[in-house]
XYZ file of C-alpha atoms in Angstrom:
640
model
C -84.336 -20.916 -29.005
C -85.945 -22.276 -25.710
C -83.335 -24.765 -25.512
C -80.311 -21.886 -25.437
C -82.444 -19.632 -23.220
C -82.732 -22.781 -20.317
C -79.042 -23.170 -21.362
C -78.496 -19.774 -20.163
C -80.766 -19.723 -17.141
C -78.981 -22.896 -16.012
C -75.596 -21.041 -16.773
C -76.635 -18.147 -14.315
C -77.655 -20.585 -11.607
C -74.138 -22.546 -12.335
C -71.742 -19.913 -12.130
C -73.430 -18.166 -9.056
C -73.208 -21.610 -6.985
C -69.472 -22.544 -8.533
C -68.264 -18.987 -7.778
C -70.082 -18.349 -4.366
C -70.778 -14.673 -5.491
C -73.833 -12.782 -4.517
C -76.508 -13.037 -7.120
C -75.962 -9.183 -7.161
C -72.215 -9.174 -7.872
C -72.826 -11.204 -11.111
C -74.731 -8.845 -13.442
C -72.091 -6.028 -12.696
C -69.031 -9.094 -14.290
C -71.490 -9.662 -16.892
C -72.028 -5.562 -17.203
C -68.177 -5.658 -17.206
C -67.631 -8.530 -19.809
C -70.355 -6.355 -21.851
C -67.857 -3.310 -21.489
C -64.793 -5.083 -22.451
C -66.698 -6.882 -25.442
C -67.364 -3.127 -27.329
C -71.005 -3.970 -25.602
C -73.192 -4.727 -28.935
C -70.741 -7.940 -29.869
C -71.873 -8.956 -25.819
C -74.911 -10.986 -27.472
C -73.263 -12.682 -29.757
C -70.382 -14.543 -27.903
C -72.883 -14.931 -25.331
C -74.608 -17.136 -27.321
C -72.210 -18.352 -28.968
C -70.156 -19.519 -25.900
C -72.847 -20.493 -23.192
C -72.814 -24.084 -24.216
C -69.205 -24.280 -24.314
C -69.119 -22.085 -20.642
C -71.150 -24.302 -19.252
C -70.557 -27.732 -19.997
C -66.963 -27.321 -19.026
C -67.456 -25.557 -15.898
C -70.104 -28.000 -14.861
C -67.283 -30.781 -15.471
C -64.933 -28.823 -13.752
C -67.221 -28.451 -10.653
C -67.517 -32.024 -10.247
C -64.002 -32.805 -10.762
C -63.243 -30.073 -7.921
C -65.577 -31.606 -5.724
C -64.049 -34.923 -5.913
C -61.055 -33.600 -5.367
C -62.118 -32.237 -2.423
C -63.453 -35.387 -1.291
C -60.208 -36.910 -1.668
C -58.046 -34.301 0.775
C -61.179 -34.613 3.189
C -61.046 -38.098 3.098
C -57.074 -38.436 3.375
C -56.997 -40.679 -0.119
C -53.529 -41.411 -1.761
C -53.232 -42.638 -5.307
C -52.156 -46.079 -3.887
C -55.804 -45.573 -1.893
C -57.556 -44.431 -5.409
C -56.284 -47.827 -6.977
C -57.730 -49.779 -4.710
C -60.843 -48.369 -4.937
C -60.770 -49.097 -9.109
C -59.437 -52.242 -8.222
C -62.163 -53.606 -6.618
C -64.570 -52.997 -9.296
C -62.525 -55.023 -11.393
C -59.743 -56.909 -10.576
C -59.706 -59.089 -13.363
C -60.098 -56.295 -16.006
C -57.098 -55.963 -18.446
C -55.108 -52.309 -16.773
C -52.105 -52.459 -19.276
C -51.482 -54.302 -22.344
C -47.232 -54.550 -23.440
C -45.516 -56.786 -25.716
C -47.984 -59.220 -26.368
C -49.057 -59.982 -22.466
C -51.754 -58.195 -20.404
C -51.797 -57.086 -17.032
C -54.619 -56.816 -14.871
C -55.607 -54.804 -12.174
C -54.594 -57.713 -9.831
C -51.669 -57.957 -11.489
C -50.799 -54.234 -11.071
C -51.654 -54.700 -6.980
C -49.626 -57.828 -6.956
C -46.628 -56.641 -8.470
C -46.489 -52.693 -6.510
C -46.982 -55.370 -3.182
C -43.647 -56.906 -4.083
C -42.338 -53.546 -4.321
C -43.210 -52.162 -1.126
C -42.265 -55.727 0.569
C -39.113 -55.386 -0.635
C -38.172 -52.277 -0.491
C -40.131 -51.949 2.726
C -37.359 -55.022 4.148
C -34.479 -53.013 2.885
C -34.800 -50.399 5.182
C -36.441 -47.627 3.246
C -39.283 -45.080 4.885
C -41.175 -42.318 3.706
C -39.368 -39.300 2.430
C -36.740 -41.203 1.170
C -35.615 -40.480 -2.568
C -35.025 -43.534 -5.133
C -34.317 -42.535 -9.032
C -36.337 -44.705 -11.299
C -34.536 -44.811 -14.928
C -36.679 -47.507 -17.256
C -37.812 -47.248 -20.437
C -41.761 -47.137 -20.793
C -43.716 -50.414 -19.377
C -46.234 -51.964 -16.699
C -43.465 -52.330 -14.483
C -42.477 -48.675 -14.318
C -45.751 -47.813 -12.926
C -45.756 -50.736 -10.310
C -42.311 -49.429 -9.147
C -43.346 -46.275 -8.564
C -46.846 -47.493 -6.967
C -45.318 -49.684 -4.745
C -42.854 -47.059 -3.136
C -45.673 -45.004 -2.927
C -47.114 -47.410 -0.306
C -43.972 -46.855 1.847
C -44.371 -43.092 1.411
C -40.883 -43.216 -0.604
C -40.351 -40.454 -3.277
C -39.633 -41.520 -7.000
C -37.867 -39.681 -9.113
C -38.768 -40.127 -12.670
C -35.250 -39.963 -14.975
C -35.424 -38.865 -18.445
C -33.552 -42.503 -20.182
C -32.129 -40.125 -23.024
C -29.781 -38.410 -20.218
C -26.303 -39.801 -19.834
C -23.071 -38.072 -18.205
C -23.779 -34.656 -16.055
C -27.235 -34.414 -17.288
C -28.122 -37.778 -15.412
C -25.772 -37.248 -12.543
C -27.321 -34.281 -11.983
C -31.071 -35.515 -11.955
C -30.225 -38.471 -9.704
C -27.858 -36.329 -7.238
C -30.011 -33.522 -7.270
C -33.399 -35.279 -5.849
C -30.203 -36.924 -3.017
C -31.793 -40.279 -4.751
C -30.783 -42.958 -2.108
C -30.680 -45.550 -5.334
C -31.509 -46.010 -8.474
C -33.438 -48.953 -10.470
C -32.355 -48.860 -13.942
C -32.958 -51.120 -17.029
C -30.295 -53.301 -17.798
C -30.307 -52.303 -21.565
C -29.067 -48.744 -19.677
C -26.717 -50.306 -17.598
C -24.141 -48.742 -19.823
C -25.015 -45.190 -19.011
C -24.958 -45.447 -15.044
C -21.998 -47.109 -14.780
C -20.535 -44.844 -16.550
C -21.517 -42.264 -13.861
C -21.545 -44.660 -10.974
C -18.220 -43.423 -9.886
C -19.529 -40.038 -9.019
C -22.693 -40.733 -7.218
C -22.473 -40.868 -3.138
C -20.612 -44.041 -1.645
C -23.646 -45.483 0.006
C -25.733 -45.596 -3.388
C -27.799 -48.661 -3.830
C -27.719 -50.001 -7.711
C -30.517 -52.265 -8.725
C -30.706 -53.307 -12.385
C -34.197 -54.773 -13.545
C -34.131 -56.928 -17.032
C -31.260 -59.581 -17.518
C -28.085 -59.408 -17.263
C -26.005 -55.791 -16.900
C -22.877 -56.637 -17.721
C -21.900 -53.127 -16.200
C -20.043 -54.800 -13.018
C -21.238 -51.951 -10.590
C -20.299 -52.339 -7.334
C -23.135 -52.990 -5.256
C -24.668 -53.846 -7.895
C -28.258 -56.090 -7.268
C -30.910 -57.908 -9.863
C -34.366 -56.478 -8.788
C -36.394 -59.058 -10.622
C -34.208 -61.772 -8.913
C -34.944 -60.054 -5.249
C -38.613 -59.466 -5.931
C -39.265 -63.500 -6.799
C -39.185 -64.309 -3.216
C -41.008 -60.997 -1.989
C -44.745 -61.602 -0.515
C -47.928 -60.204 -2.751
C -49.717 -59.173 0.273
C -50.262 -55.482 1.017
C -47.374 -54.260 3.094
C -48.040 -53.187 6.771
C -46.822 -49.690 7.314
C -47.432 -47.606 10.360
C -46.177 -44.275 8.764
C -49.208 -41.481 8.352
C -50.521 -40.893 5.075
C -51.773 -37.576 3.512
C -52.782 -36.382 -0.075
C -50.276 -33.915 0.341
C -47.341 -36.088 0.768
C -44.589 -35.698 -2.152
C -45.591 -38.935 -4.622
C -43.458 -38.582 -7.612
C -40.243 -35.755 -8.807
C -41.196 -35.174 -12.398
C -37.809 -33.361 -14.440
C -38.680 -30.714 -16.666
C -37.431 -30.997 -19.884
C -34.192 -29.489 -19.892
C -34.650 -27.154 -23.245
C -32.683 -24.386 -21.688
C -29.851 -26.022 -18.584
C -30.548 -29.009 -16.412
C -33.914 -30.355 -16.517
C -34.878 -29.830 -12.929
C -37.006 -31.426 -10.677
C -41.045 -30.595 -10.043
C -42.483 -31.538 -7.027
C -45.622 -33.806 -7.797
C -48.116 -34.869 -4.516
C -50.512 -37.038 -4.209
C -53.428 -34.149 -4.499
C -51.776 -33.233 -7.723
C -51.482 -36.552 -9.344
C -54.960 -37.056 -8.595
C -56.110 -34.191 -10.278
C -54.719 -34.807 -13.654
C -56.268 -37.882 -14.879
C -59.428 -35.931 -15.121
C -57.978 -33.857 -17.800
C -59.727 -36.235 -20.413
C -63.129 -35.835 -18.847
C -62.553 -32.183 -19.230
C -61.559 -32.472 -22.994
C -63.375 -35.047 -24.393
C -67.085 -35.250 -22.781
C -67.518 -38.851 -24.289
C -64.402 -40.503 -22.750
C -65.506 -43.069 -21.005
C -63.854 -46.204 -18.972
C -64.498 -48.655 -21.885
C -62.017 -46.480 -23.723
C -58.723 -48.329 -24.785
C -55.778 -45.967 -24.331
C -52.733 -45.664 -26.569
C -49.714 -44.675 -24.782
C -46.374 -44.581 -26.468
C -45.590 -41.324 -24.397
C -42.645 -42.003 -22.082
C -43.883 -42.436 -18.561
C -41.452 -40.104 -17.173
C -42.913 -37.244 -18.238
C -46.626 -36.234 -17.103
C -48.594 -36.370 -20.131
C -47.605 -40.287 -20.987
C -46.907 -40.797 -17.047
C -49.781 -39.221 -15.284
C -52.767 -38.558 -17.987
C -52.321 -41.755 -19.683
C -51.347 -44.047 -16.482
C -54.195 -42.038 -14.094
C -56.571 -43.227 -16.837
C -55.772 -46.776 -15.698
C -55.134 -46.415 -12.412
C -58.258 -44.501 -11.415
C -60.888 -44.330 -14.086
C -60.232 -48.428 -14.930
C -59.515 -47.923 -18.318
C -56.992 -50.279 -20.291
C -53.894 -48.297 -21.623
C -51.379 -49.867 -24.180
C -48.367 -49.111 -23.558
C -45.051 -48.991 -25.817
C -41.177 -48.748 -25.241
C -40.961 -46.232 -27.388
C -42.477 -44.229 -29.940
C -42.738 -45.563 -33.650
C -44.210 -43.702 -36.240
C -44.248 -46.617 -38.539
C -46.025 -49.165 -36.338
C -47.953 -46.756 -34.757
C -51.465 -47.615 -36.838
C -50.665 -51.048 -36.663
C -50.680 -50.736 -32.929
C -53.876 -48.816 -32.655
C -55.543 -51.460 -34.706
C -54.130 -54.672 -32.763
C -54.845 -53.488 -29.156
C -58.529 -51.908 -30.677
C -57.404 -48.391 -29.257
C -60.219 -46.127 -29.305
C -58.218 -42.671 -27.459
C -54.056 -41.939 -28.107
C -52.404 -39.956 -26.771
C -49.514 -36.892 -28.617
C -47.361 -34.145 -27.819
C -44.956 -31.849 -29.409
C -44.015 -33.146 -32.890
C -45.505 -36.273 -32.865
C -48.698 -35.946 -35.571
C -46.122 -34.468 -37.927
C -43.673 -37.769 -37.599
C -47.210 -39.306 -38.457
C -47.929 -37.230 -41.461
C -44.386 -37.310 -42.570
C -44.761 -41.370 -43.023
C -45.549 -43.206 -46.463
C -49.344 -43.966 -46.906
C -50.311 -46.907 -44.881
C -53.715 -48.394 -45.449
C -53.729 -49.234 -41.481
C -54.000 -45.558 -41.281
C -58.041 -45.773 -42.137
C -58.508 -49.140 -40.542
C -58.373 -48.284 -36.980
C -60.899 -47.522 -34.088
C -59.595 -44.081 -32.620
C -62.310 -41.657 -32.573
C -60.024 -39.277 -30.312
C -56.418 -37.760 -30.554
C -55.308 -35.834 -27.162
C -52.667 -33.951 -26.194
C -50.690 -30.969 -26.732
C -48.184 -29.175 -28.577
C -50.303 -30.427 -32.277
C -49.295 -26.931 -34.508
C -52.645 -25.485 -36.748
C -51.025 -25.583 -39.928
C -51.286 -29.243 -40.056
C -54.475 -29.869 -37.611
C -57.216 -30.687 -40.546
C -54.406 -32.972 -42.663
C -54.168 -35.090 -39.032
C -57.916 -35.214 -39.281
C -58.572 -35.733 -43.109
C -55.745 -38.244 -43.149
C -56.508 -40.468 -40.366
C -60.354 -39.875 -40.189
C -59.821 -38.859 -36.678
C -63.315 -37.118 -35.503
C -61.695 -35.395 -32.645
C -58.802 -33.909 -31.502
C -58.602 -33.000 -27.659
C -55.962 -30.293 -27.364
C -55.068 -28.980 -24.388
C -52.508 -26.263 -22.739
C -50.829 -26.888 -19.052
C -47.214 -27.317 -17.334
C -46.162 -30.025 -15.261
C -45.104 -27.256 -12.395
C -47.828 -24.932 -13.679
C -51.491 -23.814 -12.438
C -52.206 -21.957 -15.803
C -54.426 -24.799 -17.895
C -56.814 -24.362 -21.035
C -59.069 -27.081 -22.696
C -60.240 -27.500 -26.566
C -63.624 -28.528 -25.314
C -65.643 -28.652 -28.515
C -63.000 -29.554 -31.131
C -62.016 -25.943 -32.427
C -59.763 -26.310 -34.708
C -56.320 -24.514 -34.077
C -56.674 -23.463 -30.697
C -55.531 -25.116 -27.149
C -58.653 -24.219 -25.170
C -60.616 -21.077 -23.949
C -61.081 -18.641 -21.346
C -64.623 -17.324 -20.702
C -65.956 -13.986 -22.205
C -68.858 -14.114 -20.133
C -67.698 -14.331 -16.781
C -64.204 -12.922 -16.972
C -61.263 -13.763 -14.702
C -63.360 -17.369 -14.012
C -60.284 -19.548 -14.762
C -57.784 -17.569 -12.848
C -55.834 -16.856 -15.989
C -55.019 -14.312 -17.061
C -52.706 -12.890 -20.407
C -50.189 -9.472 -19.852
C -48.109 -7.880 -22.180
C -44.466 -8.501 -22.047
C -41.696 -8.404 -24.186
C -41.669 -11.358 -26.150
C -37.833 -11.959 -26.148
C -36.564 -10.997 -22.655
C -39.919 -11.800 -20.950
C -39.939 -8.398 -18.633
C -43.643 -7.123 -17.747
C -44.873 -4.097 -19.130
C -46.040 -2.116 -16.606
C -48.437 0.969 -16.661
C -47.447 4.091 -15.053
C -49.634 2.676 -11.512
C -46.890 -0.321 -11.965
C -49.202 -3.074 -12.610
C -49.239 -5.491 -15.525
C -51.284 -4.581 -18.669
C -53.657 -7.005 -19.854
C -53.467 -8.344 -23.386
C -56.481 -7.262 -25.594
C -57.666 -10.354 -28.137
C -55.458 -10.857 -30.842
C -52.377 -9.083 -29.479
C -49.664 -12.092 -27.778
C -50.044 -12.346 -24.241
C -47.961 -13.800 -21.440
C -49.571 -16.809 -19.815
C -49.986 -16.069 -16.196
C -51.795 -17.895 -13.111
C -52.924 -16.644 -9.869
C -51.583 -18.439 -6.889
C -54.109 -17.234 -4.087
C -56.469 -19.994 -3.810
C -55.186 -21.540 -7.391
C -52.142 -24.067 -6.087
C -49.167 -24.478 -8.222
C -46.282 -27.744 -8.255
C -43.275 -26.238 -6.814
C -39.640 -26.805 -8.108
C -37.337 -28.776 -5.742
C -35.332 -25.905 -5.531
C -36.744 -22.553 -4.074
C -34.129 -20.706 -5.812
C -36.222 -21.969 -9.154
C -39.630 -21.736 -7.453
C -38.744 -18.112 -6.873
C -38.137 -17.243 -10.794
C -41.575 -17.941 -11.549
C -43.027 -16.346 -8.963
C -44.252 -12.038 -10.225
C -46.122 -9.714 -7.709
C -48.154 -6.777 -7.870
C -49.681 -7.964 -11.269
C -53.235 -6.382 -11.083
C -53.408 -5.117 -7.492
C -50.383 -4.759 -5.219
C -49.423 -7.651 -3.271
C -51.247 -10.371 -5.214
C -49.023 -13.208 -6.673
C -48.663 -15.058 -10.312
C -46.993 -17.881 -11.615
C -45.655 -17.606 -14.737
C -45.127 -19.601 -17.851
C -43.016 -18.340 -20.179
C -45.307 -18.892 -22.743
C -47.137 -16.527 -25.202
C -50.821 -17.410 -26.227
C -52.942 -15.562 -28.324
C -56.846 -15.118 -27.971
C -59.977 -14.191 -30.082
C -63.021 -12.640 -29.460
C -64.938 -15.823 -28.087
C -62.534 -16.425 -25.394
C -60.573 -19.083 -27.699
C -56.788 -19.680 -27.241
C -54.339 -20.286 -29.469
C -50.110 -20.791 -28.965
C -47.824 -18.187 -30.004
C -44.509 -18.534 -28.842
C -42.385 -19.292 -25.776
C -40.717 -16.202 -24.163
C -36.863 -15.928 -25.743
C -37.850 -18.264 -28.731
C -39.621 -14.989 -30.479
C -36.984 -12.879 -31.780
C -37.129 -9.258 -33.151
C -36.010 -7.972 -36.660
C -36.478 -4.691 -38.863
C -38.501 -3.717 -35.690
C -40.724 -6.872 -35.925
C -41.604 -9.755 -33.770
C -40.713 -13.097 -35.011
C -42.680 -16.193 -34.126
C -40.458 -18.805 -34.204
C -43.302 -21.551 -34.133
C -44.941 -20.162 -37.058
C -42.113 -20.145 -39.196
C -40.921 -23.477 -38.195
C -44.436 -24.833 -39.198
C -44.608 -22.861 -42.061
C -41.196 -24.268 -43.354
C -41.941 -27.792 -42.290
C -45.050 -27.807 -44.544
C -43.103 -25.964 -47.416
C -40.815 -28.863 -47.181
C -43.327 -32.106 -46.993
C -43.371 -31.703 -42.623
C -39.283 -32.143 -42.376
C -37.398 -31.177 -38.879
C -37.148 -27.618 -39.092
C -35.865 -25.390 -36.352
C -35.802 -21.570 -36.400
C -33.701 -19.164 -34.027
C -32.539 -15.660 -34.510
C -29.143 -14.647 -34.615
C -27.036 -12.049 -34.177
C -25.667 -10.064 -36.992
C -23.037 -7.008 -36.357
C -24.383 -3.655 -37.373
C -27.500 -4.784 -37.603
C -29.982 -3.868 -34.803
C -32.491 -7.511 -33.410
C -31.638 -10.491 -34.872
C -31.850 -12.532 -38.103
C -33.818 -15.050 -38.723
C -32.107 -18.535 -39.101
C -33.785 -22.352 -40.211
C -31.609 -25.244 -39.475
C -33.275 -27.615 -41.944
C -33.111 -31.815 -41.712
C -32.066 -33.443 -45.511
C -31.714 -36.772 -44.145
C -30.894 -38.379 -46.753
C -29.358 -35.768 -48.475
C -31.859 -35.768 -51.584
C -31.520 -31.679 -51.676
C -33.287 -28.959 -51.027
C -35.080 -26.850 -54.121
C -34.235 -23.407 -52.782
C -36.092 -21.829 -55.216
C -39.037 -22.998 -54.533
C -38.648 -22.662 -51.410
C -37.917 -19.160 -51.350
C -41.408 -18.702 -53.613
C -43.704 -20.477 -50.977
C -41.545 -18.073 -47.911
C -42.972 -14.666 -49.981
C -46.706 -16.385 -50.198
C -46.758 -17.574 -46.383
C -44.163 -14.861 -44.583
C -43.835 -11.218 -44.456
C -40.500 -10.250 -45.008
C -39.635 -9.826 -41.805
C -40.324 -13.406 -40.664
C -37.934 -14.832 -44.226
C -34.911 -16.519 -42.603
C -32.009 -14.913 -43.630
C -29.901 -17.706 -43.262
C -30.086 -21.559 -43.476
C -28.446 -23.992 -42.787
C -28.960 -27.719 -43.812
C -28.251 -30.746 -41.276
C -28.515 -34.195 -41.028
C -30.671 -34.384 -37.940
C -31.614 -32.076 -34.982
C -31.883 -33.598 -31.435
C -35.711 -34.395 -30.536
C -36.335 -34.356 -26.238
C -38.474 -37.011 -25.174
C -41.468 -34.846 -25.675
C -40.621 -34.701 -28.816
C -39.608 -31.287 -28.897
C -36.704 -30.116 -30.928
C -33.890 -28.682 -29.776
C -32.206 -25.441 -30.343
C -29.613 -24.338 -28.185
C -26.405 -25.421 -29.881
C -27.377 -24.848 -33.191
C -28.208 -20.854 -31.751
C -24.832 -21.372 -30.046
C -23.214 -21.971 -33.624
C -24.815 -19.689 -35.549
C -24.087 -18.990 -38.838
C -20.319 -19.306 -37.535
C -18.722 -21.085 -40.510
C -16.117 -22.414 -38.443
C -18.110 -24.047 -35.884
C -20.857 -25.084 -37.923
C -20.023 -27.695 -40.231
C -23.139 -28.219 -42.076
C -24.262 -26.319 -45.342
C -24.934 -22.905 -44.712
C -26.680 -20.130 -47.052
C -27.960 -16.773 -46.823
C -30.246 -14.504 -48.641
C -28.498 -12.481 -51.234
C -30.600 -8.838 -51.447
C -29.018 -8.783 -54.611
C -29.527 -11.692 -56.085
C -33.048 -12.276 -54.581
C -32.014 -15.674 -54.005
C -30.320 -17.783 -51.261
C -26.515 -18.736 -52.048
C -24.199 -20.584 -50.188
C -21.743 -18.683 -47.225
C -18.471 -19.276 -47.873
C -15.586 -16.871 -45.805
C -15.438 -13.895 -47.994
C -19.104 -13.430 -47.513
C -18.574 -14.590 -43.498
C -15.862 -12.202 -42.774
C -18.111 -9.165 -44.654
C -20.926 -10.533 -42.636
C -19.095 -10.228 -39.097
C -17.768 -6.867 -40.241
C -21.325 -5.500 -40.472
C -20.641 -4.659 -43.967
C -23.274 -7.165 -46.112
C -26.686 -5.892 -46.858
C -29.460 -7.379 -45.768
């Protein structure tokens, strides 16, 4: 007990020097947080939340200060390398393929980079589109332009046609280093990029006869490994890197990433996992052109010192025998990537490796103690943020389920905050004084971040910038950004995912969660690809709910069983009416899966050419659509 009451006099002390508020000011939050709490449950999520409070905000403090330090001092990420650098230059920074790459290595290489680059012409400001598959060299190209102040744009290497026209045309990329195994896909664009664009192809031979068309590796042999001498200023704020959002819903479009930024992100471990420490070997099969794989897991190396392994691409099947060979101790997820792993055959590697740590995000609850159980993982760092975002949460102490907290004790803290909206169009609900209503616990909130004093990354486009941008939230004139996603919190502060804004549908007056059906499904099913949208049915008010279901290898489905485990786990509500089986679904490179044409399609017999079914009222059973039951369906005239 005298241990949780110093706790709690150190909190006090803590939160009046990180917030700068009078020491009067404080009691009349806490009175407040005692209000909100129903007052007699105040004791008991104060104690049972101090710890947690306090620990994180005391790593938070001194990742804020050394941030600080960093703008004051002028520091760049190239200038934060050099600093890890010369505590060890010798120390392994990547391992790939079977060959390691040390921190000298890592300075040597970037040098060529800027020396080249630097005798082609190019000066800061200056756009080039980087489009390489995941390895050391990605990360030297993009550290070496940094030294020239020149602006990489990272390219998703699953675009082809407009999708990668657009991302290298819309950053006005002056050229674009691409792998020679993708070769292919630029040419086949090449025509309709701007006459003075400079091709350079790194790997062996391209075979894609591009005009213009030069081998980096070739040019770089004869390029000096001295730092480059550059007269042009340097500032943390200086654009570093374009990072593309995913492109779930149009073009993926550009986010503006600066040095301050990329700085600040690394320390998202520290702020997750309390015993991460530099020693740690890192397991990074992310792709590096997203910031979870590309800044997290390469900001490790590049300013803590510690060794990441990195991978082409993701494997599920080698992905244990990875761990164990390069003695990885942290790796890294997102999206649907711990289901791939549970969905593989039983490995014995799967027990034999050193990970004490999983982090990342996007790892659904229904399967968060078989990813623990299975692979004897102790701890699973899950964590909530956006790339262009300023809204973030942390699973500090390993709750299961849940992507992080806000505190109950000091509310508002975190800048954070949760309003109701509706969950398919995404409009605020107002109150009759026109500001935002706050989300109570338990009820589905919108995700929203102040912007006074609490920076955000900014699209390249203002026009897009502008979208996410809401005013007059809680006092008129103030300013949030918004995510578009719905999160859910408890009593103790703790946050959980819901949904993202236009996924949830609504039927028979209902909101649908289309994440919790889709997980629900997937585990019904032994954790197959399952997507779920809602559709539109005539005379019928909302939509229906519809599962697009993978049968890979077209073993079957047992619809009756299935159909048994949907009344245990689903109101009726939430029960897809209709289904339709399909070979595959696309997965992004965040291993998200994709929705948009199969919601295009629809139960549309015509333009759907996969097995489709509905629920029969009648029948209590799911039977398959053919065009008697289509046309009655489109008519309004079936029952359901």
């Amino acid at each position: 007990m005298a241990f949780i009451w110093a706790a709690v006099v150190a909190s006090i002390a803590f939160l009046l020097h990180y917030t700068q508020l009078p020491w009067l000011l404080l009691p009349v939050l806490w009175f407040a947080a005692f209000l909100a709490s129903g007052g007699r449950s105040f004791p008991r999520i104060f104690f049972r939340t101090a710890l947690r409070d306090l620990r994180f905000f005391w790593a938070l403090f001194g990742i804020q200060a050394r941030a600080k330090k960093n703008l004051k001092n002028g520091v760049t990420v190239a200038g934060v390398f050099r600093q890890t650098l010369a505590k060890h230059p010798q120390k392994a920074a990547f391992i790939f393929e079977d060959k390691t790459w040390t921190f000298q290595d890592v300075e040597d290489y970037s040098n060529r980079i800027a020396n080249y680059f630097k005798s082609q012409g190019y000066k800061k400001g200056e756009v080039v589109a980087l489009f390489l598959e995941s390895c050391p060299e990605f990360v030297c190209l993009w550290l070496g332009l940094s030294k020239l102040g020149v602006i990489t744009a990272l390219v998703n290497t699953n675009l082809r046609l407009k999708s990668l026209k657009h991302c290298i045309t819309v950053a006005e990329s002056k050229a674009i280093i691409y792998g020679s195994n993708l070769a292919g896909a630029v040419k086949d664009i090449s025509d309709k990029l701007p006459k003075d664009s400079q091709f350079y192809y790194f790997g062996y031979d391209s075979n894609s006869n591009i005009d213009q068309e030069l081998n980096l590796m070739m040019e770089l042999e004869r390029c000096s490994v001295s730092a480059p001498v550059t007269h042009h200023t340097k500032s943390p704020n200086d654009v570093l890197l374009y990072i593309y959002t995913s492109g779930t819903t149009g073009y993926p479009k550009p986010v503006v990433i600066n040095h301050s930024r990329f700085l600040l992100v690394p320390y998202v471990p520290y702020l997750v996992v309390h015993s991460y420490n530099p020693d740690d070997i890192i397991y990074n099969t992310l792709p590096l052109y997203h910031t979870n794989g590309g800044c997290i897991g390469v900001g490790a190396c590049l300013f803590n010192g510690n060794t990441v392994a990195l991978r082409r691409k993701f494997s599920a099947s080698r992905f244990w025998a990875d761990c164990i060979e390069t003695k990885a101790t942290v790796a890294l997820y997102i999206g649907e990537l711990c289901r791939f792993l549970l969905a593989q055959p039983y490995r014995p590697s799967e027990m034999q490796h050193s990970l004490r740590v999983l982090m990342g995000n996007g790892l659904k609850p229904q399967i968060w103690s078989n990813v623990q159980s299975r692979f004897g993982i102790r701890y699973i760092g899950e964590y909530y943020g956006l790339t262009e975002g300023n809204v973030g949460f942390f699973n500090t102490d390993n709750t299961p389920g849940t992507c992080g907290f806000v505190s109950r004790i000091v509310p508002g803290l975190m800048r954070s905050n949760f309003i109701k909206a509706d969950p398919v169009t995404g409009d605020i609900i107002r109150g009759v004084n026109g500001l935002a209503i706050s989300a109570k616990p338990g009820e589905p909130g919108l995700a929203v971040g102040k912007i006074k004093g609490n920076p955000y990354a900014r699209y390249l486009s203002q026009e897009e910038t502008s979208k996410k941008i809401i005013c007059d939230v809680f006092e008129k004139g103030d300013s949030y950004y918004v995510t578009g996603d719905l999160l859910v919190t408890d009593e103790y502060g703790y946050v959980r995912f819901h949904d993202r804004i236009g996924d949830t549908f609504r039927w028979r007056g209902e909101n649908v969660s289309t994440a919790e059906v889709e997980a629900t499904i997937s585990n019904i099913l032994g954790l197959r690809d399952v997507v779920v949208y809602g559709v539109k049915v005539p005379g019928t008010e909302g939509r229906a709910g519809m599962a697009a279901i993978v049968d890979e290898d077209n073993k079957g489905i047992d619809l009756v069983e299935l159909l048994q485990q949907l009344k245990e786990h689903l109101p009726v509500y939430a029960r897809p009416i209709f289904l339709r089986i399909v070979d595959s679904v696309t997965v992004t490179g965040t291993f998200k899966l994709q929705k948009n044409k199969l919601r295009e399609e629809g139960y549309d017999i015509n333009a759907a050419k996969d097995k489709l079914l509905y629920f029969d009222v009648k029948a209590g059973k799911y039977l398959e659509l053919d065009e008697e039951k289509y046309a009655k369906f489109t008519a309004g005239e079936m029952n359901i």
